GROMACS .gro file of N, CA and C in nm:
model
  552
    1GLY      N    1   1.098  -1.141   1.324
    1GLY     CA    2   1.098  -1.248   1.230
    1GLY      C    3   1.119  -1.198   1.087
    2TYR      N    4   1.013  -1.207   1.010
    2TYR     CA    5   1.018  -1.178   0.867
    2TYR      C    6   1.067  -1.036   0.838
    3THR      N    7   1.011  -0.938   0.907
    3THR     CA    8   1.047  -0.799   0.876
    3THR      C    9   1.194  -0.771   0.908
    4THR      N   10   1.243  -0.828   1.016
    4THR     CA   11   1.384  -0.811   1.051
    4THR      C   12   1.473  -0.877   0.946
    5GLN      N   13   1.436  -0.996   0.902
    5GLN     CA   14   1.515  -1.065   0.800
    5GLN      C   15   1.520  -0.985   0.670
    6ILE      N   16   1.407  -0.929   0.630
    6ILE     CA   17   1.403  -0.849   0.507
    6ILE      C   18   1.489  -0.724   0.522
    7ALA      N   19   1.480  -0.657   0.636
    7ALA     CA   20   1.561  -0.537   0.659
    7ALA      C   21   1.710  -0.570   0.652
    8VAL      N   22   1.749  -0.681   0.713
    8VAL     CA   23   1.890  -0.722   0.711
    8VAL      C   24   1.933  -0.757   0.569
    9LEU      N   25   1.850  -0.828   0.495
    9LEU     CA   26   1.883  -0.862   0.357
    9LEU      C   27   1.893  -0.737   0.269
   10ASP      N   28   1.803  -0.640   0.290
   10ASP     CA   29   1.811  -0.514   0.216
   10ASP      C   30   1.943  -0.444   0.245
   11LEU      N   31   1.978  -0.437   0.372
   11LEU     CA   32   2.103  -0.372   0.412
   11LEU      C   33   2.224  -0.445   0.354
   12LEU      N   34   2.222  -0.577   0.360
   12LEU     CA   35   2.331  -0.657   0.305
   12LEU      C   36   2.343  -0.636   0.154
   13ALA      N   37   2.232  -0.634   0.083
   13ALA     CA   38   2.234  -0.614  -0.062
   13ALA      C   39   2.293  -0.477  -0.098
   14VAL      N   40   2.254  -0.375  -0.025
   14VAL     CA   41   2.308  -0.240  -0.051
   14VAL      C   42   2.457  -0.237  -0.021
   15TRP      N   43   2.497  -0.297   0.089
   15TRP     CA   44   2.639  -0.301   0.125
   15TRP      C   45   2.720  -0.375   0.017
   16MET      N   46   2.668  -0.492  -0.027
   16MET     CA   47   2.739  -0.570  -0.129
   16MET      C   48   2.748  -0.494  -0.261
   17ALA      N   49   2.640  -0.429  -0.301
   17ALA     CA   50   2.642  -0.351  -0.425
   17ALA      C   51   2.746  -0.240  -0.415
   18ASN      N   52   2.754  -0.178  -0.299
   18ASN     CA   53   2.854  -0.073  -0.280
   18ASN      C   54   2.995  -0.130  -0.284
   19GLU      N   55   3.016  -0.243  -0.219
   19GLU     CA   56   3.147  -0.308  -0.219
   19GLU      C   57   3.191  -0.348  -0.361
   20ARG      N   58   3.095  -0.388  -0.441
   20ARG     CA   59   3.126  -0.430  -0.579
   20ARG      C   60   3.134  -0.311  -0.673
   21ARG      N   61   3.110  -0.193  -0.620
   21ARG     CA   62   3.118  -0.067  -0.698
   21ARG      C   63   3.013  -0.061  -0.810
   22THR      N   64   2.895  -0.117  -0.782
   22THR     CA   65   2.787  -0.112  -0.881
   22THR      C   66   2.688   0.000  -0.853
   23LEU      N   67   2.714   0.077  -0.748
   23LEU     CA   68   2.631   0.192  -0.714
   23LEU      C   69   2.715   0.319  -0.719
   24THR      N   70   2.651   0.426  -0.762
   24THR     CA   71   2.718   0.555  -0.750
   24THR      C   72   2.708   0.598  -0.604
   25ALA      N   73   2.793   0.689  -0.563
   25ALA     CA   74   2.791   0.738  -0.425
   25ALA      C   75   2.654   0.800  -0.390
   26PRO      N   76   2.596   0.882  -0.479
   26PRO     CA   77   2.464   0.937  -0.445
   26PRO      C   78   2.356   0.829  -0.432
   27ARG      N   79   2.359   0.729  -0.518
   27ARG     CA   80   2.258   0.622  -0.511
   27ARG      C   81   2.276   0.540  -0.384
   28TYR      N   82   2.401   0.514  -0.347
   28TYR     CA   83   2.429   0.442  -0.222
   28TYR      C   84   2.372   0.521  -0.103
   29ALA      N   85   2.397   0.650  -0.099
   29ALA     CA   86   2.346   0.735   0.009
   29ALA      C   87   2.193   0.734   0.012
   30GLU      N   88   2.132   0.736  -0.107
   30GLU     CA   89   1.986   0.731  -0.119
   30GLU      C   90   1.930   0.601  -0.060
   31LEU      N   91   1.995   0.490  -0.094
   31LEU     CA   92   1.948   0.359  -0.047
   31LEU      C   93   1.968   0.344   0.104
   32VAL      N   94   2.081   0.390   0.155
   32VAL     CA   95   2.104   0.384   0.299
   32VAL      C   96   2.000   0.469   0.372
   33ALA      N   97   1.971   0.586   0.319
   33ALA     CA   98   1.867   0.671   0.379
   33ALA      C   99   1.731   0.602   0.373
   34GLY      N  100   1.705   0.531   0.262
   34GLY     CA  101   1.579   0.457   0.249
   34GLY      C  102   1.566   0.349   0.354
   35ILE      N  103   1.675   0.280   0.383
   35ILE     CA  104   1.673   0.177   0.487
   35ILE      C  105   1.653   0.242   0.625
   36ALA      N  106   1.723   0.352   0.649
   36ALA     CA  107   1.710   0.422   0.777
   36ALA      C  108   1.567   0.472   0.799
   37ASP      N  109   1.497   0.499   0.690
   37ASP     CA  110   1.360   0.551   0.696
   37ASP      C  111   1.254   0.441   0.714
   38LEU      N  112   1.294   0.315   0.706
   38LEU     CA  113   1.197   0.206   0.711
   38LEU      C  114   1.114   0.200   0.840
   39PRO      N  115   1.171   0.223   0.957
   39PRO     CA  116   1.085   0.222   1.077
   39PRO      C  117   0.973   0.327   1.069
   40GLU      N  118   1.006   0.447   1.022
   40GLU     CA  119   0.905   0.552   1.009
   40GLU      C  120   0.800   0.514   0.903
   41ARG      N  121   0.844   0.459   0.790
   41ARG     CA  122   0.752   0.418   0.684
   41ARG      C  123   0.660   0.305   0.732
   42THR      N  124   0.716   0.215   0.810
   42THR     CA  125   0.638   0.103   0.862
   42THR      C  126   0.533   0.154   0.961
   43GLN      N  127   0.571   0.246   1.048
   43GLN     CA  128   0.474   0.305   1.140
   43GLN      C  129   0.365   0.379   1.062
   44ARG      N  130   0.406   0.450   0.957
   44ARG     CA  131   0.309   0.522   0.874
   44ARG      C  132   0.209   0.424   0.812
   45SER      N  133   0.258   0.308   0.773
   45SER     CA  134   0.172   0.205   0.715
   45SER      C  135   0.066   0.161   0.816
   46ILE      N  136   0.104   0.149   0.940
   46ILE     CA  137   0.008   0.113   1.045
   46ILE      C  138  -0.092   0.227   1.066
   47ASP      N  139  -0.040   0.350   1.073
   47ASP     CA  140  -0.125   0.467   1.097
   47ASP      C  141  -0.225   0.491   0.985
   48LEU      N  142  -0.187   0.459   0.862
   48LEU     CA  143  -0.276   0.479   0.748
   48LEU      C  144  -0.395   0.384   0.745
   49ASN      N  145  -0.387   0.277   0.824
   49ASN     CA  146  -0.485   0.169   0.811
   49ASN      C  147  -0.550   0.129   0.942
   50PRO      N  148  -0.618   0.223   1.008
   50PRO     CA  149  -0.684   0.186   1.133
   50PRO      C  150  -0.801   0.090   1.111
   51GLN      N  151  -0.843   0.073   0.987
   51GLN     CA  152  -0.957  -0.013   0.954
   51GLN      C  153  -0.921  -0.160   0.938
   52VAL      N  154  -0.795  -0.197   0.960
   52VAL     CA  155  -0.753  -0.335   0.936
   52VAL      C  156  -0.832  -0.435   1.022
   53SER      N  157  -0.856  -0.403   1.147
   53SER     CA  158  -0.932  -0.498   1.231
   53SER      C  159  -1.075  -0.512   1.180
   54TYR      N  160  -1.133  -0.401   1.133
   54TYR     CA  161  -1.267  -0.407   1.072
   54TYR      C  162  -1.265  -0.496   0.947
   55LEU      N  163  -1.163  -0.480   0.864
   55LEU     CA  164  -1.154  -0.561   0.741
   55LEU      C  165  -1.141  -0.709   0.775
   56ALA      N  166  -1.063  -0.739   0.877
   56ALA     CA  167  -1.048  -0.879   0.919
   56ALA      C  168  -1.182  -0.936   0.964
   57GLU      N  169  -1.256  -0.857   1.038
   57GLU     CA  170  -1.388  -0.901   1.083
   57GLU      C  171  -1.483  -0.917   0.965
   58ARG      N  172  -1.475  -0.825   0.871
   58ARG     CA  173  -1.563  -0.828   0.753
   58ARG      C  174  -1.540  -0.954   0.669
   59TYR      N  175  -1.414  -0.995   0.657
   59TYR     CA  176  -1.381  -1.106   0.567
   59TYR      C  177  -1.352  -1.238   0.638
   60CYS      N  178  -1.367  -1.243   0.769
   60CYS     CA  179  -1.329  -1.364   0.843
   60CYS      C  180  -1.418  -1.484   0.812
   61GLY      N  181  -1.533  -1.463   0.754
   61GLY     CA  182  -1.622  -1.574   0.721
   61GLY      C  183  -1.580  -1.653   0.598
   62ASN      N  184  -1.480  -1.606   0.527
   62ASN     CA  185  -1.433  -1.678   0.408
   62ASN      C  186  -1.351  -1.800   0.450
   63SER      N  187  -1.379  -1.913   0.390
   63SER     CA  188  -1.304  -2.034   0.424
   63SER      C  189  -1.177  -2.048   0.342
   64SER      N  190  -1.164  -1.963   0.241
   64SER     CA  191  -1.048  -1.970   0.153
   64SER      C  192  -1.029  -1.834   0.087
   65LEU      N  193  -0.906  -1.797   0.062
   65LEU     CA  194  -0.881  -1.673  -0.010
   65LEU      C  195  -0.752  -1.680  -0.088
   66PHE      N  196  -0.738  -1.585  -0.179
   66PHE     CA  197  -0.620  -1.579  -0.266
   66PHE      C  198  -0.551  -1.445  -0.252
   67PHE      N  199  -0.420  -1.448  -0.258
   67PHE     CA  200  -0.338  -1.328  -0.265
   67PHE      C  201  -0.275  -1.327  -0.404
   68ILE      N  202  -0.278  -1.211  -0.470
   68ILE     CA  203  -0.213  -1.200  -0.600
   68ILE      C  204  -0.123  -1.077  -0.601
   69GLY      N  205  -0.014  -1.085  -0.677
   69GLY     CA  206   0.078  -0.972  -0.690
   69GLY      C  207   0.180  -1.000  -0.797
   70ARG      N  208   0.249  -0.897  -0.837
   70ARG     CA  209   0.354  -0.907  -0.938
   70ARG      C  210   0.485  -0.855  -0.880
   71ASN      N  211   0.596  -0.911  -0.926
   71ASN     CA  212   0.728  -0.864  -0.886
   71ASN      C  213   0.742  -0.877  -0.734
   72ILE      N  214   0.788  -0.774  -0.666
   72ILE     CA  215   0.805  -0.780  -0.521
   72ILE      C  216   0.670  -0.802  -0.453
   73ASP      N  217   0.564  -0.751  -0.513
   73ASP     CA  218   0.430  -0.772  -0.456
   73ASP      C  219   0.396  -0.921  -0.448
   74TYR      N  220   0.444  -1.000  -0.541
   74TYR     CA  221   0.419  -1.145  -0.535
   74TYR      C  222   0.492  -1.207  -0.415
   75ALA      N  223   0.616  -1.164  -0.391
   75ALA     CA  224   0.690  -1.215  -0.275
   75ALA      C  225   0.617  -1.178  -0.145
   76VAL      N  226   0.564  -1.057  -0.139
   76VAL     CA  227   0.488  -1.014  -0.021
   76VAL      C  228   0.360  -1.096  -0.010
   77ALA      N  229   0.296  -1.125  -0.122
   77ALA     CA  230   0.175  -1.207  -0.123
   77ALA      C  231   0.202  -1.346  -0.065
   78LEU      N  232   0.317  -1.404  -0.099
   78LEU     CA  233   0.354  -1.534  -0.045
   78LEU      C  234   0.363  -1.529   0.107
   79GLU      N  235   0.430  -1.427   0.160
   79GLU     CA  236   0.444  -1.413   0.305
   79GLU      C  237   0.310  -1.385   0.371
   80ALA      N  238   0.229  -1.299   0.310
   80ALA     CA  239   0.098  -1.266   0.367
   80ALA      C  240   0.010  -1.391   0.374
   81SER      N  241   0.012  -1.472   0.270
   81SER     CA  242  -0.066  -1.596   0.268
   81SER      C  243  -0.018  -1.692   0.377
   82LEU      N  244   0.112  -1.706   0.388
   82LEU     CA  245   0.169  -1.794   0.491
   82LEU      C  246   0.130  -1.746   0.630
   83LYS      N  247   0.141  -1.615   0.654
   83LYS     CA  248   0.108  -1.559   0.785
   83LYS      C  249  -0.039  -1.584   0.818
   84LEU      N  250  -0.127  -1.566   0.720
   84LEU     CA  251  -0.269  -1.588   0.742
   84LEU      C  252  -0.295  -1.734   0.780
   85LYS      N  253  -0.233  -1.827   0.710
   85LYS     CA  254  -0.251  -1.969   0.740
   85LYS      C  255  -0.198  -2.001   0.880
   86GLU      N  256  -0.081  -1.949   0.914
   86GLU     CA  257  -0.020  -1.978   1.044
   86GLU      C  258  -0.104  -1.927   1.161
   87ILE      N  259  -0.161  -1.809   1.145
   87ILE     CA  260  -0.231  -1.745   1.257
   87ILE      C  261  -0.378  -1.784   1.263
   88SER      N  262  -0.445  -1.787   1.149
   88SER     CA  263  -0.591  -1.804   1.150
   88SER      C  264  -0.638  -1.943   1.109
   89TYR      N  265  -0.550  -2.022   1.052
   89TYR     CA  266  -0.586  -2.155   1.001
   89TYR      C  267  -0.688  -2.148   0.888
   90ILE      N  268  -0.692  -2.034   0.819
   90ILE     CA  269  -0.778  -2.019   0.701
   90ILE      C  270  -0.695  -2.054   0.579
   91HIS      N  271  -0.753  -2.131   0.490
   91HIS     CA  272  -0.681  -2.168   0.368
   91HIS      C  273  -0.658  -2.045   0.281
   92SER      N  274  -0.535  -2.028   0.238
   92SER     CA  275  -0.505  -1.920   0.144
   92SER      C  276  -0.390  -1.963   0.054
   93GLU      N  277  -0.389  -1.906  -0.064
   93GLU     CA  278  -0.283  -1.933  -0.161
   93GLU      C  279  -0.239  -1.801  -0.221
   94ALA      N  280  -0.113  -1.794  -0.257
   94ALA     CA  281  -0.060  -1.675  -0.326
   94ALA      C  282  -0.025  -1.715  -0.468
   95TYR      N  283  -0.061  -1.629  -0.561
   95TYR     CA  284  -0.033  -1.654  -0.702
   95TYR      C  285   0.029  -1.531  -0.766
   96ALA      N  286   0.117  -1.557  -0.860
   96ALA     CA  287   0.170  -1.447  -0.941
   96ALA      C  288   0.054  -1.397  -1.027
   97ALA      N  289   0.022  -1.270  -1.015
   97ALA     CA  290  -0.095  -1.215  -1.084
   97ALA      C  291  -0.088  -1.237  -1.235
   98GLY      N  292   0.031  -1.235  -1.291
   98GLY     CA  293   0.046  -1.255  -1.434
   98GLY      C  294   0.016  -1.396  -1.480
   99GLU      N  295   0.004  -1.488  -1.385
   99GLU     CA  296  -0.022  -1.627  -1.419
   99GLU      C  297  -0.169  -1.666  -1.402
  100LEU      N  298  -0.254  -1.571  -1.369
  100LEU     CA  299  -0.395  -1.603  -1.345
  100LEU      C  300  -0.460  -1.677  -1.461
  101LYS      N  301  -0.428  -1.637  -1.582
  101LYS     CA  302  -0.493  -1.697  -1.700
  101LYS      C  303  -0.451  -1.841  -1.723
  102HIS      N  304  -0.348  -1.887  -1.651
  102HIS     CA  305  -0.298  -2.023  -1.672
  102HIS      C  306  -0.361  -2.120  -1.573
  103GLY      N  307  -0.491  -2.109  -1.555
  103GLY     CA  308  -0.564  -2.206  -1.473
  103GLY      C  309  -0.616  -2.151  -1.342
  104THR      N  310  -0.541  -2.061  -1.281
  104THR     CA  311  -0.581  -2.011  -1.149
  104THR      C  312  -0.714  -1.937  -1.154
  105ILE      N  313  -0.740  -1.867  -1.260
  105ILE     CA  314  -0.864  -1.789  -1.272
  105ILE      C  315  -0.987  -1.879  -1.258
  106SER      N  316  -0.974  -2.005  -1.294
  106SER     CA  317  -1.088  -2.097  -1.284
  106SER      C  318  -1.129  -2.122  -1.138
  107LEU      N  319  -1.040  -2.092  -1.044
  107LEU     CA  320  -1.072  -2.109  -0.902
  107LEU      C  321  -1.152  -1.992  -0.845
  108ILE      N  322  -1.158  -1.884  -0.920
  108ILE     CA  323  -1.229  -1.764  -0.873
  108ILE      C  324  -1.376  -1.776  -0.913
  109GLU      N  325  -1.462  -1.767  -0.813
  109GLU     CA  326  -1.606  -1.772  -0.838
  109GLU      C  327  -1.674  -1.665  -0.755
  110GLU      N  328  -1.803  -1.654  -0.769
  110GLU     CA  329  -1.881  -1.553  -0.696
  110GLU      C  330  -1.850  -1.558  -0.547
  111GLY      N  331  -1.809  -1.444  -0.492
  111GLY     CA  332  -1.783  -1.433  -0.349
  111GLY      C  333  -1.643  -1.470  -0.305
  112THR      N  334  -1.559  -1.519  -0.396
  112THR     CA  335  -1.421  -1.552  -0.359
  112THR      C  336  -1.351  -1.424  -0.313
  113PHE      N  337  -1.273  -1.435  -0.207
  113PHE     CA  338  -1.202  -1.320  -0.153
  113PHE      C  339  -1.060  -1.319  -0.208
  114VAL      N  340  -1.022  -1.207  -0.269
  114VAL     CA  341  -0.890  -1.191  -0.328
  114VAL      C  342  -0.824  -1.066  -0.270
  115VAL      N  343  -0.703  -1.082  -0.221
  115VAL     CA  344  -0.622  -0.968  -0.177
  115VAL      C  345  -0.523  -0.941  -0.290
  116ALA      N  346  -0.537  -0.823  -0.352
  116ALA     CA  347  -0.453  -0.787  -0.466
  116ALA      C  348  -0.349  -0.684  -0.424
  117LEU      N  349  -0.223  -0.721  -0.430
  117LEU     CA  350  -0.115  -0.630  -0.394
  117LEU      C  351  -0.070  -0.558  -0.521
  118ALA      N  352  -0.077  -0.427  -0.519
  118ALA     CA  353  -0.048  -0.347  -0.639
  118ALA      C  354   0.037  -0.225  -0.603
  119CYS      N  355   0.148  -0.248  -0.536
  119CYS     CA  356   0.235  -0.138  -0.492
  119CYS      C  357   0.353  -0.115  -0.584
  120CYS      N  358   0.365  -0.195  -0.687
  120CYS     CA  359   0.474  -0.178  -0.784
  120CYS      C  360   0.423  -0.085  -0.895
  121ASP      N  361   0.461   0.042  -0.888
  121ASP     CA  362   0.410   0.144  -0.981
  121ASP      C  363   0.418   0.103  -1.127
  122LYS      N  364   0.534   0.049  -1.168
  122LYS     CA  365   0.553   0.019  -1.309
  122LYS      C  366   0.464  -0.095  -1.359
  123LEU      N  367   0.408  -0.173  -1.265
  123LEU     CA  368   0.320  -0.284  -1.302
  123LEU      C  369   0.176  -0.263  -1.256
  124PHE      N  370   0.144  -0.142  -1.211
  124PHE     CA  371   0.011  -0.117  -1.157
  124PHE      C  372  -0.099  -0.145  -1.259
  125GLU      N  373  -0.083  -0.097  -1.380
  125GLU     CA  374  -0.189  -0.116  -1.482
  125GLU      C  375  -0.213  -0.264  -1.510
  126LYS      N  376  -0.107  -0.342  -1.514
  126LYS     CA  377  -0.123  -0.486  -1.538
  126LYS      C  378  -0.195  -0.553  -1.420
  127THR      N  379  -0.159  -0.514  -1.299
  127THR     CA  380  -0.227  -0.570  -1.183
  127THR      C  381  -0.372  -0.525  -1.179
  128MET      N  382  -0.397  -0.400  -1.219
  128MET     CA  383  -0.535  -0.350  -1.226
  128MET      C  384  -0.616  -0.436  -1.323
  129SER      N  385  -0.556  -0.476  -1.431
  129SER     CA  386  -0.622  -0.564  -1.528
  129SER      C  387  -0.658  -0.698  -1.462
  130ASN      N  388  -0.568  -0.751  -1.380
  130ASN     CA  389  -0.596  -0.875  -1.308
  130ASN      C  390  -0.709  -0.858  -1.208
  131ILE      N  391  -0.712  -0.743  -1.143
  131ILE     CA  392  -0.821  -0.714  -1.049
  131ILE      C  393  -0.954  -0.713  -1.124
  132LYS      N  394  -0.956  -0.651  -1.241
  132LYS     CA  395  -1.078  -0.649  -1.322
  132LYS      C  396  -1.122  -0.790  -1.360
  133GLU      N  397  -1.024  -0.876  -1.390
  133GLU     CA  398  -1.054  -1.014  -1.426
  133GLU      C  399  -1.123  -1.088  -1.312
  134VAL      N  400  -1.068  -1.077  -1.190
  134VAL     CA  401  -1.128  -1.150  -1.079
  134VAL      C  402  -1.262  -1.088  -1.038
  135LYS      N  403  -1.273  -0.957  -1.052
  135LYS     CA  404  -1.402  -0.891  -1.023
  135LYS      C  405  -1.509  -0.939  -1.121
  136ALA      N  406  -1.472  -0.957  -1.247
  136ALA     CA  407  -1.567  -1.003  -1.349
  136ALA      C  408  -1.619  -1.143  -1.316
  137ARG      N  409  -1.543  -1.219  -1.240
  137ARG     CA  410  -1.585  -1.354  -1.200
  137ARG      C  411  -1.656  -1.353  -1.065
  138GLY      N  412  -1.677  -1.233  -1.007
  138GLY     CA  413  -1.754  -1.221  -0.884
  138GLY      C  414  -1.673  -1.213  -0.755
  139ALA      N  415  -1.543  -1.195  -0.765
  139ALA     CA  416  -1.459  -1.188  -0.645
  139ALA      C  417  -1.481  -1.059  -0.568
  140GLN      N  418  -1.459  -1.067  -0.438
  140GLN     CA  419  -1.450  -0.950  -0.353
  140GLN      C  420  -1.301  -0.919  -0.344
  141VAL      N  421  -1.264  -0.792  -0.364
  141VAL     CA  422  -1.121  -0.758  -0.370
  141VAL      C  423  -1.083  -0.656  -0.264
  142LEU      N  424  -0.982  -0.693  -0.187
  142LEU     CA  425  -0.914  -0.602  -0.096
  142LEU      C  426  -0.782  -0.569  -0.164
  143ALA      N  427  -0.761  -0.444  -0.201
  143ALA     CA  428  -0.640  -0.404  -0.271
  143ALA      C  429  -0.542  -0.338  -0.175
  144VAL      N  430  -0.415  -0.361  -0.198
  144VAL     CA  431  -0.307  -0.297  -0.123
  144VAL      C  432  -0.231  -0.212  -0.224
  145VAL      N  433  -0.236  -0.080  -0.205
  145VAL     CA  434  -0.177   0.013  -0.301
  145VAL      C  435  -0.099   0.123  -0.230
  146LEU      N  436  -0.021   0.194  -0.308
  146LEU     CA  437   0.055   0.306  -0.253
  146LEU      C  438  -0.035   0.423  -0.217
  147GLU      N  439   0.000   0.488  -0.111
  147GLU     CA  440  -0.074   0.604  -0.062
  147GLU      C  441  -0.095   0.705  -0.175
  148GLY      N  442  -0.217   0.756  -0.184
  148GLY     CA  443  -0.249   0.855  -0.287
  148GLY      C  444  -0.312   0.796  -0.411
  149ASN      N  445  -0.309   0.665  -0.425
  149ASN     CA  446  -0.368   0.600  -0.542
  149ASN      C  447  -0.520   0.604  -0.530
  150ARG      N  448  -0.584   0.676  -0.618
  150ARG     CA  449  -0.730   0.685  -0.616
  150ARG      C  450  -0.792   0.599  -0.727
  151GLN      N  451  -0.714   0.562  -0.825
  151GLN     CA  452  -0.762   0.481  -0.937
  151GLN      C  453  -0.817   0.347  -0.889
  152ILE      N  454  -0.763   0.296  -0.779
  152ILE     CA  455  -0.802   0.165  -0.730
  152ILE      C  456  -0.949   0.159  -0.687
  153PHE      N  457  -1.005   0.273  -0.648
  153PHE     CA  458  -1.143   0.274  -0.602
  153PHE      C  459  -1.242   0.234  -0.711
  154ALA      N  460  -1.201   0.240  -0.836
  154ALA     CA  461  -1.288   0.200  -0.946
  154ALA      C  462  -1.316   0.049  -0.945
  155GLU      N  463  -1.228  -0.029  -0.883
  155GLU     CA  464  -1.243  -0.174  -0.887
  155GLU      C  465  -1.247  -0.243  -0.751
  156ALA      N  466  -1.168  -0.197  -0.655
  156ALA     CA  467  -1.156  -0.268  -0.527
  156ALA      C  468  -1.276  -0.242  -0.436
  157ASP      N  469  -1.310  -0.343  -0.358
  157ASP     CA  470  -1.416  -0.328  -0.259
  157ASP      C  471  -1.363  -0.257  -0.135
  158ASP      N  472  -1.239  -0.284  -0.100
  158ASP     CA  473  -1.173  -0.222   0.014
  158ASP      C  474  -1.027  -0.199  -0.021
  159VAL      N  475  -0.964  -0.105   0.052
  159VAL     CA  476  -0.827  -0.067   0.018
  159VAL      C  477  -0.743  -0.052   0.144
  160ILE      N  478  -0.620  -0.101   0.136
  160ILE     CA  479  -0.516  -0.076   0.236
  160ILE      C  480  -0.412   0.009   0.167
  161PHE      N  481  -0.374   0.120   0.230
  161PHE     CA  482  -0.273   0.209   0.172
  161PHE      C  483  -0.137   0.186   0.238
  162VAL      N  484  -0.035   0.195   0.156
  162VAL     CA  485   0.103   0.180   0.199
  162VAL      C  486   0.178   0.308   0.163
  163PRO      N  487   0.260   0.362   0.255
  163PRO     CA  488   0.331   0.485   0.223
  163PRO      C  489   0.435   0.463   0.112
  164ARG      N  490   0.456   0.567   0.035
  164ARG     CA  491   0.559   0.561  -0.068
  164ARG      C  492   0.696   0.558  -0.002
  165THR      N  493   0.780   0.474  -0.053
  165THR     CA  494   0.917   0.462  -0.004
  165THR      C  495   1.004   0.424  -0.123
  166GLU      N  496   1.131   0.407  -0.102
  166GLU     CA  497   1.219   0.356  -0.207
  166GLU      C  498   1.159   0.224  -0.255
  167ALA      N  499   1.135   0.212  -0.386
  167ALA     CA  500   1.065   0.096  -0.442
  167ALA      C  501   1.130  -0.038  -0.403
  168LEU      N  502   1.260  -0.040  -0.389
  168LEU     CA  503   1.328  -0.164  -0.351
  168LEU      C  504   1.289  -0.212  -0.211
  169PHE      N  505   1.240  -0.120  -0.131
  169PHE     CA  506   1.210  -0.152   0.008
  169PHE      C  507   1.060  -0.152   0.039
  170ASN      N  508   0.975  -0.156  -0.063
  170ASN     CA  509   0.829  -0.155  -0.044
  170ASN      C  510   0.779  -0.269   0.043
  171SER      N  511   0.847  -0.381   0.040
  171SER     CA  512   0.792  -0.500   0.105
  171SER      C  513   0.771  -0.484   0.255
  172LEU      N  514   0.853  -0.407   0.323
  172LEU     CA  515   0.834  -0.393   0.469
  172LEU      C  516   0.709  -0.315   0.506
  173PRO      N  517   0.691  -0.193   0.455
  173PRO     CA  518   0.566  -0.125   0.491
  173PRO      C  519   0.442  -0.194   0.433
  174GLU      N  520   0.463  -0.274   0.329
  174GLU     CA  521   0.351  -0.344   0.265
  174GLU      C  522   0.304  -0.465   0.346
  175ILE      N  523   0.396  -0.538   0.406
  175ILE     CA  524   0.357  -0.661   0.477
  175ILE      C  525   0.292  -0.634   0.612
  176VAL      N  526   0.330  -0.526   0.678
  176VAL     CA  527   0.283  -0.505   0.815
  176VAL      C  528   0.131  -0.497   0.827
  177PRO      N  529   0.058  -0.421   0.743
  177PRO     CA  530  -0.088  -0.424   0.757
  177PRO      C  531  -0.147  -0.562   0.726
  178LEU      N  532  -0.080  -0.639   0.640
  178LEU     CA  533  -0.129  -0.773   0.609
  178LEU      C  534  -0.101  -0.870   0.725
  179GLN      N  535   0.009  -0.849   0.797
  179GLN     CA  536   0.033  -0.927   0.917
  179GLN      C  537  -0.073  -0.894   1.024
  180LEU      N  538  -0.106  -0.767   1.036
  180LEU     CA  539  -0.210  -0.727   1.131
  180LEU      C  540  -0.345  -0.784   1.090
  181PHE      N  541  -0.373  -0.784   0.961
  181PHE     CA  542  -0.497  -0.842   0.908
  181PHE      C  543  -0.507  -0.989   0.952
  182ALA      N  544  -0.398  -1.063   0.935
  182ALA     CA  545  -0.396  -1.204   0.974
  182ALA      C  546  -0.415  -1.218   1.125
  183TYR      N  547  -0.351  -1.132   1.201
  183TYR     CA  548  -0.361  -1.135   1.347
  183TYR      C  549  -0.505  -1.113   1.393
  184TYR      N  550  -0.570  -1.010   1.336
  184TYR     CA  551  -0.708  -0.979   1.376
  184TYR      C  552  -0.804  -1.084   1.327
   0.00000   0.00000   0.00000
C-alpha cells in the first residue's frame, strides 16, 4: 500500500529529474542508490525498535492522541495518524508542528499523548522546541528520531529510532515502526 506508493513516487521523481537534466550524474547515481537501499533501511528500522509492541501496550489506554512533525515528517505524521485510526479506532490527529501555537496547543493537557516526528535534521531544533512546549503542558511524548540522536532523551518519554538514509527518502523507514505501533 502506502510504502509501495511512496517508493514508486520517489523513483518516478528521480527519473523525471534526471530526464529534465536537473540532476548531476553523481547526484542521480546517489539517489538511485538511496532508493535501492530502502529495503535494507526499512528492515533496519524494524530491527532498531523491538520495543514497539511494548510502546503500543503502554499507550493503548489513551482515547486520543496527536502526531506532530515538520516538512516530510508532517506528511509521515498524517499517514501514521490515518493508519492508527484505521487499525485501532483510536482518535488521532496530525498537525504541522510549526502551527501548534495557532490554537492546537490548547488541546494539549496533562496526560495527552503526542507522537513527535523529528527526523528532519535541519528542523530538529525547531521540533525539539515544539516537544518542550507540549511537555510543559503535561503531554507524554513518544519521539521518532534518527539513529544516534541522544539529545531527544532530554525531553521525550520514549523514543523510536530510524536509520539514517538519504533525507529525501526518510519517510519509508520512518513510517514502518509507526505502522507497527498502530497494528500492535
